[in-house]
Amino acid sequence: MVVLRPLTFVAGVSALLLAGAASAEAASPTACAEILPRPPAHVAKRTIVPRDLVRLRDVGYPDPILMGGPSPLAVSPDGRRVAFVINQADPDSNSYCRALVVVPIAAASAPQIIDRGGELITITDVQRGMFVRGGFPAVVTPVWSPDGHWVAYLKRVEGSTQVWRARADGSGAESVTKAPADVEAAAWSGNGRIIYTTRPAKEAIGKAIDREGRSGWLYDERVVTFSGARPQIREADAPLVAFSVDPETGATTRASAQDARTVGGGVAALLSGDLAASARDGRRAWVEPRGLSSSSDSDLSVSDGAGGTTVCAPAICHGGIVGLWWMGDGQELLFLRRQGWNKGEMALYRWKPGTAEPRPVLVTPDALIGCVPAGERLVCIRENATTPRRVVTIDAASGRSTLLLDLNPEFANIDLGHVERLEWRNSRGLEAWGDLVVPPGAAPGKKLPLIVVQYSSRGFLRGGTGDEYPIFALAARGFAVLSFERPSFVASLDPAIKDWTAFAAANQRDWADRRSLLSAIETGVRMVVARGIADPARIGITGLSDGATTVRFALINSKMFSAASISTCCLEPWTVNTYAGIAFAEFVRSVGYPSLIRPDPDFWRPMSIAQNAARIDTPLLMQLDDDDGYLLALEAFESLREYGKPVEMYVFPGEFHAKWQPVHRLAIYERNLDWFDFWLRGTEDPQPAKAAQYARWRLLRERARRATVNDRRD
């Protein structure tokens, strides 16, 4: 299955995610020969470089922010093997190496590639009822045949995502479906057929939009301007349809209602956010949230098989649960929850319904992702701040973790510096935390420039949400880094809020959530300064999406930051009502934004870069996509440029809200390093290819100095 839970983006707007796709040129055979990790030679430790981070091997969605979503791991029917897809970026060919791998769970045997190749499958958002392209990698979950001889999964070849099957012994693989639209999810039926879902109406609707274009496209709510003038397909007009295919003959029919339910996925599954598990005897356990945010309470309940329901009463059963499984005998339930300070820990509990208190099995600051049951164990992806992704088993009785596969063993030879977790409260009393990274070999007592990276700090510290600000590479350059975990939304403090529009409106009112976030960041930075680690005159801040909105708010409402870089932009008076289309304009007005014909400068004063451009002196780098980022940034960018402020904007072709192309990600990493080196450390990379870049930046710096002198004279 290929599904993801909702992500929260700019201003608390929730984006629904479905399977989509992106393509690139083929990866080089040499690069893909390294797709299976090998134990590294024991050599002296070295410092990290940006390419190390771009080349990380991944299983599943790379950001642990999606804990509780679908698992990328699939355990075989006999419980002895686990299958998953490994992704590895290749910036030289601007593509991805991909391999379907099977690993024995108990035996000490090497992993085996049973299929390889294909393009990266990315996500398409459903925003305001329409499909919109996105760049986040999709979670591809393999599925085993009932007899354990085959593994089916989604594979994208030449721009088409179809179901493929591979023999579990590695002796061959083949395409199974030929659907006209991309396949979104797949499962095996009990009789050996494959059930899959797709949206067949998309093809006909696309042709109808082509015909409409002959006489001109009507500009209506279907047009999402940052995705082009072409009307987008409405999700309601292209529903998921389930089909059944015989993998031996290719004969395809509509799936029965019963078979269709085995596939799952689709919009209903994504919107529900429910967690449920069924025991062999038919009893069901489920978690039902009481509110909208991740911090809302919830109820863990179990059916008793006779029509009754048992609710788990202790407090640990009422919030933060992200995983739920019956043990093999169906007598006990395992559940995984986020807990502790701002949900910074993960804990595994074991509970026998009808007894009082669940028993803790494991409590850890590590991220546990995509756990699936295998007998008396869970198979999970595990990572922490300094340890990249690993596939492990966790004993359900003792909590003991056993390594199955270290996906990035090369990092054992890399010195990442020192990482410490700091905890604090913001001005609203909300819990926040950050991982403070101090460079390798940093001299005690020396004050360092500090970079704030947002807005999730769970798991291995890559580059923040969106992965554009290479935390350990910044540390290797001599920066301290505060990787910031945002507190809960301000709206979560009001238990009376029951729908997303009210939730967004409460966050938006008087920019309440922005003020809360800025307070949390400033408090964390002051903690680092008070320790004598950070130089208060050299603080940088970064962000994508919600994080970028916080950056822009900070540039207007704080004097703390001396340099900034953002990956998306912007909320502006004209932009929100024009550049994103009718549907978006109507949405933002529904949560309290002024209309185009009734301007409200007082509303925008705390947030608009355009309105505040004359007094923003912080050097600002914008590295944006050509889908929505640069169009939404034009009002802010041009206002800063006309005032002679130090701003520079780059636009990356073929990119989306999250940038997926390896060559772009490497370029973004390196330019961010150069930008903060230049403005906070006063250093330049002497490579001749960068001479023009530094000539522009020196000119920006000189103009900014002259403007400051003139302001003082005035």
XYZ file of C-alpha atoms in Angstrom:
714
model
C 0.000 0.000 0.000
C 1.137 3.542 -0.693
C -0.472 5.907 1.759
C 0.503 8.743 4.052
C -1.188 10.568 6.873
C -1.874 14.317 6.697
C 1.045 16.708 7.101
C 0.526 20.182 8.508
C 1.869 22.933 6.293
C 1.835 26.754 6.218
C -0.385 28.470 8.833
C -1.713 25.174 10.164
C -3.255 24.122 6.838
C -3.543 20.334 6.569
C -2.588 18.779 3.226
C -3.923 15.331 2.352
C -1.377 13.074 0.709
C -1.870 10.371 -1.912
C 0.454 8.403 -4.167
C 1.784 10.232 -7.215
C 5.044 10.083 -9.082
C 8.121 11.826 -10.398
C 10.702 10.641 -12.855
C 14.321 11.325 -13.698
C 17.071 9.914 -15.837
C 18.338 6.459 -14.955
C 20.827 6.128 -12.126
C 24.319 5.102 -13.032
C 25.064 1.357 -12.651
C 28.170 2.197 -10.627
C 26.195 4.239 -8.092
C 23.473 1.599 -7.788
C 26.030 -1.114 -7.095
C 26.205 0.428 -3.619
C 22.484 0.134 -2.896
C 23.087 -2.738 -0.459
C 25.127 -1.466 2.494
C 28.439 -3.122 3.261
C 30.361 -3.004 6.543
C 32.913 -0.188 6.228
C 36.610 -0.586 6.749
C 37.761 0.682 10.124
C 39.562 3.920 9.350
C 40.182 7.172 11.166
C 37.041 9.233 11.604
C 36.465 12.121 9.217
C 34.114 15.085 9.103
C 30.901 14.927 7.129
C 30.344 16.477 3.687
C 26.986 17.328 2.062
C 27.172 14.380 -0.334
C 27.128 11.984 2.653
C 23.678 13.255 3.576
C 22.309 13.295 0.029
C 23.457 9.680 -0.450
C 21.774 8.326 2.687
C 19.950 5.052 2.090
C 16.302 5.265 3.086
C 13.467 2.879 3.749
C 10.066 4.569 3.831
C 9.391 8.247 4.295
C 12.681 9.937 5.242
C 11.263 12.249 7.927
C 10.057 10.628 11.197
C 7.434 13.392 11.453
C 5.090 10.820 9.900
C 5.235 8.338 12.799
C 2.007 6.402 12.841
C 1.599 6.319 9.075
C 1.750 3.182 6.955
C 4.768 0.928 7.360
C 7.272 0.383 4.542
C 8.037 -3.043 6.061
C 6.254 -6.284 5.124
C 6.704 -9.507 7.107
C 6.296 -12.807 5.249
C 3.344 -15.092 6.080
C 5.623 -17.458 7.997
C 7.093 -14.552 10.012
C 10.668 -15.388 9.013
C 11.497 -12.653 6.476
C 10.849 -8.968 5.988
C 10.686 -7.155 2.630
C 11.152 -3.451 1.948
C 12.316 -1.011 -0.723
C 15.635 0.816 -0.303
C 16.023 4.255 -1.928
C 19.360 5.991 -2.453
C 19.862 9.284 -4.261
C 22.523 9.655 -6.947
C 23.274 13.368 -7.506
C 25.647 12.624 -10.386
C 22.835 11.246 -12.557
C 20.103 13.213 -10.713
C 18.158 10.025 -10.041
C 17.494 7.340 -7.452
C 18.728 3.810 -7.029
C 15.935 1.526 -5.838
C 15.929 -2.102 -4.745
C 13.334 -4.484 -3.332
C 15.140 -6.359 -0.558
C 14.321 -9.410 1.574
C 16.075 -9.866 4.937
C 15.798 -12.945 7.215
C 14.452 -11.987 10.631
C 16.042 -14.657 12.803
C 18.840 -16.318 10.828
C 22.161 -14.544 10.445
C 21.871 -14.322 6.651
C 22.699 -11.503 4.281
C 19.953 -9.366 2.730
C 18.987 -10.292 -0.828
C 17.887 -8.015 -3.664
C 14.925 -9.619 -5.430
C 14.228 -6.711 -7.837
C 15.831 -3.389 -8.611
C 15.253 -0.280 -10.701
C 12.377 2.094 -11.297
C 11.844 5.784 -10.693
C 11.163 7.529 -7.407
C 7.465 7.509 -6.548
C 6.452 10.800 -4.987
C 3.258 12.127 -3.485
C 0.384 14.070 -4.964
C -1.448 16.279 -2.484
C -5.207 16.645 -2.414
C -5.637 20.316 -1.597
C -9.054 21.896 -1.401
C -10.491 18.934 -3.243
C -8.019 18.818 -6.159
C -4.969 16.736 -6.975
C -1.807 18.838 -6.797
C 1.703 17.567 -7.404
C 4.133 17.258 -4.502
C 7.753 16.196 -4.053
C 7.706 14.153 -0.849
C 8.744 10.502 -1.376
C 5.843 8.076 -1.068
C 5.805 5.104 1.278
C 5.837 1.930 -0.832
C 4.850 -1.133 1.188
C 5.516 -4.537 -0.416
C 2.905 -7.292 0.006
C 3.611 -11.027 0.221
C 1.636 -13.690 -1.597
C -0.239 -16.064 0.754
C 2.224 -18.872 -0.021
C 5.258 -16.627 0.562
C 6.706 -17.303 -2.910
C 6.155 -13.800 -4.344
C 6.429 -10.192 -3.221
C 4.301 -7.588 -5.005
C 4.977 -3.854 -4.849
C 4.484 -0.606 -6.741
C 7.179 0.232 -9.248
C 7.339 3.206 -11.596
C 8.847 2.691 -15.042
C 8.791 5.264 -17.859
C 6.337 7.478 -16.029
C 3.786 4.804 -15.117
C 3.262 3.291 -11.644
C 2.087 -0.325 -11.819
C 2.056 -3.461 -9.673
C 5.118 -5.659 -10.108
C 5.814 -9.008 -8.510
C 9.192 -10.533 -7.720
C 10.016 -14.089 -6.729
C 11.018 -14.139 -3.082
C 14.120 -16.210 -3.932
C 15.347 -13.493 -6.325
C 14.921 -15.563 -9.499
C 12.911 -12.984 -11.436
C 10.440 -10.106 -11.482
C 7.700 -8.910 -13.845
C 5.005 -6.310 -14.317
C 1.491 -7.504 -13.398
C -0.855 -4.599 -14.211
C -1.317 -2.279 -17.176
C -3.675 0.291 -15.648
C -4.144 3.504 -17.685
C -3.752 5.583 -14.487
C -1.170 5.115 -11.743
C -1.848 2.301 -9.297
C -2.090 3.593 -5.720
C -2.274 0.469 -3.540
C -2.145 -3.323 -3.815
C -2.828 -6.460 -1.767
C -3.048 -10.218 -2.307
C -6.378 -11.981 -2.017
C -6.692 -15.388 -0.381
C -7.004 -17.111 -3.773
C -3.702 -15.755 -5.104
C -5.052 -12.845 -7.133
C -3.764 -9.300 -6.672
C -6.235 -6.582 -5.707
C -5.211 -3.055 -6.632
C -6.710 0.423 -6.685
C -6.425 3.114 -9.329
C -8.426 6.079 -10.623
C -9.511 5.138 -14.152
C -11.560 8.325 -14.584
C -8.369 10.406 -14.566
C -7.578 9.506 -18.172
C -10.986 10.583 -19.506
C -11.024 13.754 -17.413
C -7.562 14.669 -18.656
C -8.723 14.316 -22.260
C -11.803 16.427 -21.497
C -9.572 19.174 -20.073
C -7.506 19.003 -23.284
C -10.665 19.492 -25.341
C -11.764 22.358 -23.116
C -8.457 24.053 -23.823
C -9.353 24.387 -27.497
C -11.865 27.081 -26.600
C -10.014 28.281 -23.512
C -9.936 26.945 -19.958
C -12.475 28.498 -17.641
C -10.622 30.105 -14.731
C -12.500 28.625 -11.778
C -11.732 26.830 -8.525
C -10.107 23.957 -10.469
C -7.138 26.173 -11.354
C -4.291 26.055 -8.853
C -2.165 28.772 -10.377
C 1.179 27.638 -9.018
C 0.643 24.321 -10.814
C -0.033 26.114 -14.084
C -3.079 27.466 -15.883
C -4.384 23.991 -16.676
C -7.379 23.045 -14.482
C -6.621 20.313 -11.974
C -8.649 17.128 -11.605
C -11.050 17.080 -8.683
C -10.615 14.179 -6.335
C -14.395 13.673 -6.192
C -14.511 13.245 -9.984
C -11.872 10.482 -10.026
C -12.685 8.033 -7.218
C -10.578 5.031 -6.367
C -11.739 1.820 -8.030
C -10.537 -1.633 -6.987
C -9.644 -4.306 -9.546
C -8.612 -7.940 -9.287
C -5.894 -9.351 -11.555
C -4.663 -12.887 -12.098
C -0.868 -12.465 -11.934
C -0.335 -15.504 -14.151
C -2.585 -14.493 -17.063
C -3.121 -10.759 -16.537
C -6.914 -11.242 -16.702
C -8.486 -8.309 -14.858
C -11.970 -7.775 -13.415
C -13.600 -5.389 -10.970
C -12.857 -6.498 -7.442
C -15.635 -7.639 -5.151
C -16.599 -5.380 -2.263
C -14.955 -7.808 0.149
C -11.682 -7.892 -1.808
C -11.710 -4.104 -2.204
C -11.703 -3.712 1.560
C -8.427 -5.648 1.805
C -6.529 -3.017 -0.180
C -7.244 0.011 1.978
C -5.680 3.331 1.088
C -7.413 6.212 -0.587
C -8.844 9.395 0.801
C -11.104 7.881 3.456
C -8.205 6.039 5.080
C -6.028 9.128 5.065
C -8.664 11.408 6.513
C -9.725 9.088 9.304
C -6.375 9.011 11.089
C -7.668 6.019 13.047
C -5.501 3.216 14.411
C -7.016 -0.257 14.634
C -5.910 -3.878 14.949
C -7.845 -7.154 14.734
C -7.036 -10.321 16.674
C -7.353 -13.805 15.209
C -10.564 -14.437 17.153
C -12.200 -11.339 15.648
C -11.763 -8.977 18.575
C -10.827 -5.464 17.589
C -8.732 -2.773 19.246
C -8.842 0.835 18.134
C -7.774 4.355 19.036
C -10.267 7.153 18.616
C -8.904 10.728 18.841
C -10.937 13.242 20.797
C -9.518 16.281 19.028
C -7.602 17.439 15.967
C -3.996 17.948 17.007
C -1.269 15.427 17.767
C -1.485 16.488 21.417
C -5.212 15.749 21.711
C -6.397 13.022 24.049
C -7.749 9.778 22.617
C -9.368 6.588 23.823
C -7.898 3.090 23.459
C -10.749 0.580 23.328
C -11.085 -3.169 22.801
C -14.147 -5.174 21.777
C -14.698 -8.287 23.873
C -16.198 -10.448 21.121
C -19.665 -10.401 22.692
C -20.681 -6.903 21.702
C -19.101 -5.183 24.693
C -16.248 -2.681 24.816
C -13.401 -2.318 27.288
C -11.702 1.087 27.522
C -8.119 1.271 28.729
C -8.457 3.582 31.733
C -4.888 4.655 32.721
C -3.606 7.992 31.453
C -0.960 6.352 29.278
C -3.782 4.969 27.105
C -5.207 8.416 26.323
C -2.930 10.192 23.891
C 0.082 9.929 21.636
C -0.519 6.354 20.429
C 0.984 5.782 16.966
C 1.024 1.972 16.721
C -1.261 -0.874 17.807
C -0.833 -4.671 17.469
C -2.247 -7.869 18.956
C 0.314 -10.414 20.049
C 0.291 -13.779 18.307
C -2.076 -15.489 20.774
C -4.520 -12.585 20.707
C -4.536 -12.253 24.508
C -2.317 -9.179 24.832
C -2.069 -5.883 23.007
C 1.092 -3.925 22.197
C 0.899 -0.192 21.653
C 3.522 2.391 20.808
C 3.078 5.956 21.946
C 4.840 9.295 21.897
C 5.180 10.682 25.403
C 7.342 12.789 27.652
C 8.328 16.405 27.158
C 6.553 17.633 24.012
C 6.167 13.982 22.978
C 9.954 13.629 22.664
C 10.132 9.971 23.774
C 8.706 6.777 22.337
C 7.426 4.025 24.598
C 6.209 0.494 23.912
C 3.556 -0.911 26.258
C 2.031 -4.361 26.667
C -1.546 -4.661 27.931
C -3.897 -7.527 28.638
C -7.432 -6.140 28.263
C -9.350 -6.403 31.501
C -6.285 -5.805 33.654
C -5.478 -2.424 35.131
C -2.136 -1.039 34.052
C -0.273 -1.572 30.759
C 3.312 -2.656 31.326
C 6.147 -0.586 29.792
C 8.437 -2.702 27.625
C 10.696 0.001 26.168
C 11.132 3.761 26.663
C 13.575 5.534 24.340
C 14.352 8.939 22.785
C 14.914 7.091 19.491
C 12.406 7.278 16.655
C 10.661 3.941 16.035
C 9.051 3.965 12.600
C 6.842 1.570 10.665
C 6.809 -1.218 13.251
C 5.082 -4.452 12.186
C 4.551 -7.646 14.219
C 6.513 -10.850 13.604
C 5.561 -13.434 16.221
C 6.702 -12.200 19.622
C 8.724 -9.374 18.084
C 8.225 -6.138 16.242
C 10.265 -5.307 13.155
C 10.918 -1.559 13.118
C 12.987 1.173 11.548
C 15.030 2.802 14.308
C 17.118 5.966 14.322
C 18.243 8.712 16.644
C 19.934 12.097 16.436
C 23.368 10.692 15.550
C 22.466 7.257 14.141
C 20.916 6.988 10.679
C 18.175 4.557 9.826
C 18.460 0.864 10.799
C 16.085 -2.086 10.507
C 15.787 -3.860 13.860
C 13.642 -6.303 15.785
C 12.300 -5.451 19.243
C 11.433 -8.240 21.647
C 7.876 -7.674 22.845
C 8.634 -9.071 26.310
C 11.994 -7.495 27.126
C 12.237 -4.535 24.752
C 15.658 -5.759 23.607
C 16.610 -4.485 20.152
C 18.475 -6.659 17.631
C 19.993 -5.238 14.459
C 18.846 -6.736 11.152
C 20.369 -4.227 8.734
C 22.373 -1.040 9.206
C 21.357 0.948 6.143
C 24.222 3.434 6.400
C 27.175 1.764 8.136
C 29.577 4.318 6.629
C 28.500 6.790 9.305
C 30.434 4.810 11.903
C 33.529 6.482 10.422
C 32.142 10.044 10.518
C 32.596 12.438 13.434
C 29.275 14.259 13.848
C 30.183 16.334 16.892
C 28.289 16.443 20.181
C 24.469 16.433 20.413
C 22.486 17.365 23.524
C 18.722 17.721 23.930
C 17.501 20.934 25.584
C 13.976 21.358 26.959
C 12.029 24.525 27.777
C 8.607 26.201 27.791
C 7.531 29.134 25.656
C 5.499 32.191 26.645
C 2.238 30.217 26.361
C 3.533 27.516 28.692
C 3.807 25.022 25.832
C 6.616 22.471 25.954
C 9.337 22.746 23.315
C 12.718 21.147 22.800
C 15.700 21.245 20.516
C 18.773 19.151 19.764
C 21.892 21.269 20.178
C 24.746 20.202 17.902
C 28.243 21.429 18.769
C 30.948 21.037 16.081
C 33.573 18.294 16.325
C 36.568 19.571 18.243
C 34.923 22.839 19.273
C 37.106 24.747 21.724
C 35.473 25.169 25.154
C 34.471 28.767 25.828
C 34.595 29.842 22.186
C 31.349 31.485 21.105
C 30.094 30.081 17.825
C 27.639 31.289 15.222
C 24.340 29.448 15.709
C 21.855 28.223 13.074
C 18.245 27.354 13.965
C 16.819 24.517 11.834
C 13.051 23.781 11.920
C 10.503 22.404 12.597
C 10.822 18.735 13.525
C 13.891 17.237 15.196
C 12.916 13.584 15.492
C 15.266 10.824 14.475
C 18.521 11.340 12.606
C 19.404 15.020 12.190
C 19.474 15.515 8.429
C 18.335 18.953 7.339
C 15.136 19.794 9.196
C 11.651 19.364 7.760
C 12.117 19.272 3.984
C 15.807 18.354 4.423
C 17.474 21.477 3.002
C 19.699 22.635 5.882
C 22.422 20.011 6.460
C 22.761 20.075 10.234
C 25.950 18.062 10.642
C 27.583 19.664 7.591
C 26.867 23.071 9.152
C 28.464 21.831 12.378
C 31.499 20.616 10.417
C 31.883 24.190 9.098
C 32.073 25.560 12.647
C 28.427 26.391 13.393
C 26.486 25.343 16.434
C 23.038 24.170 15.334
C 19.767 24.136 17.270
C 17.475 21.592 15.619
C 14.071 22.767 16.827
C 10.989 20.657 17.581
C 7.995 22.953 17.417
C 5.526 22.959 20.325
C 1.899 22.006 19.881
C -0.336 24.425 18.025
C -1.873 27.171 20.135
C -5.306 25.943 19.043
C -4.638 22.651 20.832
C -5.052 24.532 24.125
C -8.777 24.885 23.383
C -10.518 21.493 23.721
C -13.766 22.982 22.361
C -12.370 23.180 18.807
C -13.749 20.295 16.764
C -13.102 21.055 13.073
C -10.098 22.004 10.965
C -11.420 25.393 9.876
C -11.908 26.477 13.492
C -8.520 24.998 14.378
C -6.787 27.014 11.629
C -8.724 30.154 12.538
C -7.676 29.908 16.198
C -4.023 29.542 15.208
C -4.356 32.459 12.824
C -6.158 34.902 15.140
C -3.737 37.759 15.857
C -1.044 35.447 14.478
C -1.277 33.517 17.744
C 0.580 30.413 16.641
C 3.349 32.462 15.005
C 3.868 34.373 18.248
C 3.959 31.096 20.165
C 6.542 29.604 17.801
C 8.752 32.699 17.837
C 8.661 32.714 21.635
C 9.737 29.049 21.672
C 12.638 29.639 19.275
C 13.877 32.764 21.039
C 13.775 31.000 24.415
C 15.791 28.082 23.052
C 18.372 30.376 21.463
C 18.769 32.329 24.707
C 19.474 29.057 26.515
C 22.327 28.308 24.105
C 23.665 31.876 24.397
C 23.495 31.698 28.210
C 25.685 28.580 28.114
C 28.395 30.583 26.385
C 28.161 28.464 23.232
C 26.463 30.856 20.802
C 27.451 34.375 19.790
C 24.239 36.462 20.084
C 25.409 38.689 17.219
C 25.649 35.731 14.798
C 22.361 33.817 14.844
C 20.855 32.386 11.657
C 17.409 30.879 11.071
C 16.025 28.552 8.396
C 12.801 26.828 7.402
C 10.495 25.234 4.847
C 6.687 25.503 4.788
C 5.471 26.145 8.338
C 9.106 26.746 9.282
C 9.544 29.321 6.501
C 6.474 31.179 7.744
C 8.058 31.308 11.194
C 11.274 32.691 9.664
C 9.416 35.500 7.920
C 7.498 36.331 11.095
C 10.793 36.414 12.993
C 12.420 38.823 10.529
C 9.614 41.302 11.213
C 9.053 40.766 14.930
C 12.500 39.962 16.301
C 15.982 41.475 16.203
C 17.651 38.189 17.115
C 18.641 36.934 13.656
C 21.532 38.101 11.498
C 20.983 35.850 8.449
C 18.141 33.695 7.155
C 17.331 31.126 4.486
C 13.907 29.848 3.451
C 12.662 27.142 1.109
C 9.106 28.360 0.491
C 7.518 31.797 0.427
C 5.219 33.779 1.153
C 1.996 34.985 2.778
C 1.398 38.498 1.460
C -1.644 40.788 1.016
C -1.897 40.393 -2.749
C -0.341 36.949 -2.999
C -2.816 35.013 -0.855
C -5.792 36.331 -2.819
C -4.386 36.016 -6.332
C -1.388 33.778 -6.973
C -2.772 30.522 -5.566
C -6.178 30.506 -7.248
C -9.828 30.905 -6.283
C -10.065 27.889 -3.966
C -7.089 28.975 -1.888
C -8.306 32.588 -1.715
C -11.681 31.431 -0.420
C -10.029 29.183 2.143
C -7.750 31.858 3.615
C -10.655 34.284 3.861
C -12.607 31.588 5.723
C -9.934 31.525 8.448
C -9.746 35.285 8.854
C -7.545 36.766 6.116
C -8.727 40.066 4.580
C -10.128 40.026 1.044
C -8.439 41.693 -1.884
C -11.028 44.447 -2.149
C -11.037 45.193 1.585
C -7.354 45.571 2.463
C -6.396 45.571 6.111
C -2.825 46.836 6.681
C -3.146 46.358 10.442
C -3.852 42.657 9.943
C -0.755 42.241 7.776
C 1.638 44.420 9.766
C 3.065 41.560 11.905
C 3.457 39.170 8.952
C 3.943 40.879 5.587
C 7.493 41.157 4.330
C 6.255 43.488 1.584
C 4.732 45.870 4.126
C 7.850 45.745 6.317
C 10.543 45.590 3.639
C 11.937 49.039 4.476
C 12.961 47.923 7.977
C 14.098 44.329 7.321
C 17.889 44.258 7.171
C 18.529 40.536 7.703
C 20.163 38.942 4.623
C 17.599 36.527 3.188
C 18.249 33.606 0.831
C 15.279 32.062 -0.980
C 15.755 28.668 -2.644
C 12.369 27.908 -4.161
C 10.599 25.481 -6.442
C 9.120 26.454 -9.789
C 5.736 24.947 -8.870
C 4.495 27.296 -6.160
C 7.477 28.716 -4.302
C 8.716 31.424 -6.612
C 5.301 32.753 -7.694
C 4.181 33.170 -4.108
C 7.500 34.881 -3.297
C 7.432 37.611 -5.948
C 5.610 40.261 -3.898
C 7.999 39.890 -0.957
C 11.137 39.527 -3.067
C 10.491 42.575 -5.226
C 9.652 44.730 -2.212
C 12.970 43.818 -0.576
C 14.868 44.274 -3.822
C 13.428 47.755 -4.452
C 14.541 48.834 -0.990
C 18.045 47.555 -1.716
C 17.893 44.860 0.942
C 20.263 41.845 0.869
C 18.011 39.230 -0.733
C 18.693 36.579 -3.359
C 16.298 34.071 -4.909
C 16.953 30.816 -6.782
C 14.294 28.823 -8.632
C 14.698 25.061 -9.136
C 12.992 23.570 -12.206
C 10.733 20.546 -11.935
C 10.428 20.861 -8.176
C 7.492 21.017 -5.805
C 6.802 22.006 -2.207
C 9.466 19.518 -1.151
C 12.424 19.255 -3.498
C 13.107 15.690 -4.606
C 15.851 15.882 -7.264
C 19.259 14.820 -5.870
C 21.278 17.327 -7.880
C 19.094 20.148 -6.559
C 19.255 18.927 -2.984
C 23.056 18.885 -3.126
C 23.157 22.388 -4.645
C 20.761 23.672 -1.961
C 22.869 22.155 0.806
C 26.039 23.731 -0.521
C 24.539 27.170 -1.134
C 23.101 27.278 2.383
C 26.544 26.469 3.747
C 28.068 29.224 1.623
C 25.363 31.745 2.588
C 25.792 31.355 6.317
C 29.578 31.151 6.023
C 29.536 34.480 4.192
C 27.143 36.400 6.435
C 27.962 34.912 9.857
C 31.592 33.831 9.557
C 32.864 36.188 6.863
C 34.384 33.366 4.809
C 34.197 32.517 1.105
C 34.789 29.302 -0.817
C 37.706 30.011 -3.218
C 36.383 27.720 -5.984
C 36.450 29.686 -9.280
C 32.937 28.470 -10.138
C 31.598 30.428 -7.155
C 33.302 33.734 -7.961
C 30.173 35.317 -9.450
C 28.113 34.260 -6.429
C 30.426 35.991 -4.004
C 30.683 39.087 -6.192
C 26.891 39.456 -5.955
C 26.880 38.842 -2.204
C 29.658 41.340 -1.569
C 27.624 43.906 -3.514
C 24.547 43.079 -1.424
C 26.613 43.521 1.731
C 28.002 46.863 0.621
C 24.548 48.156 -0.319
C 23.233 47.069 3.058
C 26.070 48.889 4.829
C 25.419 52.084 2.869
C 21.702 51.852 3.625
C 22.448 51.448 7.339
C 24.724 54.514 7.321
C 22.083 56.576 5.508
C 19.411 55.476 7.968
C 21.574 56.591 10.880
C 22.142 59.977 9.246
C 18.425 60.418 8.730
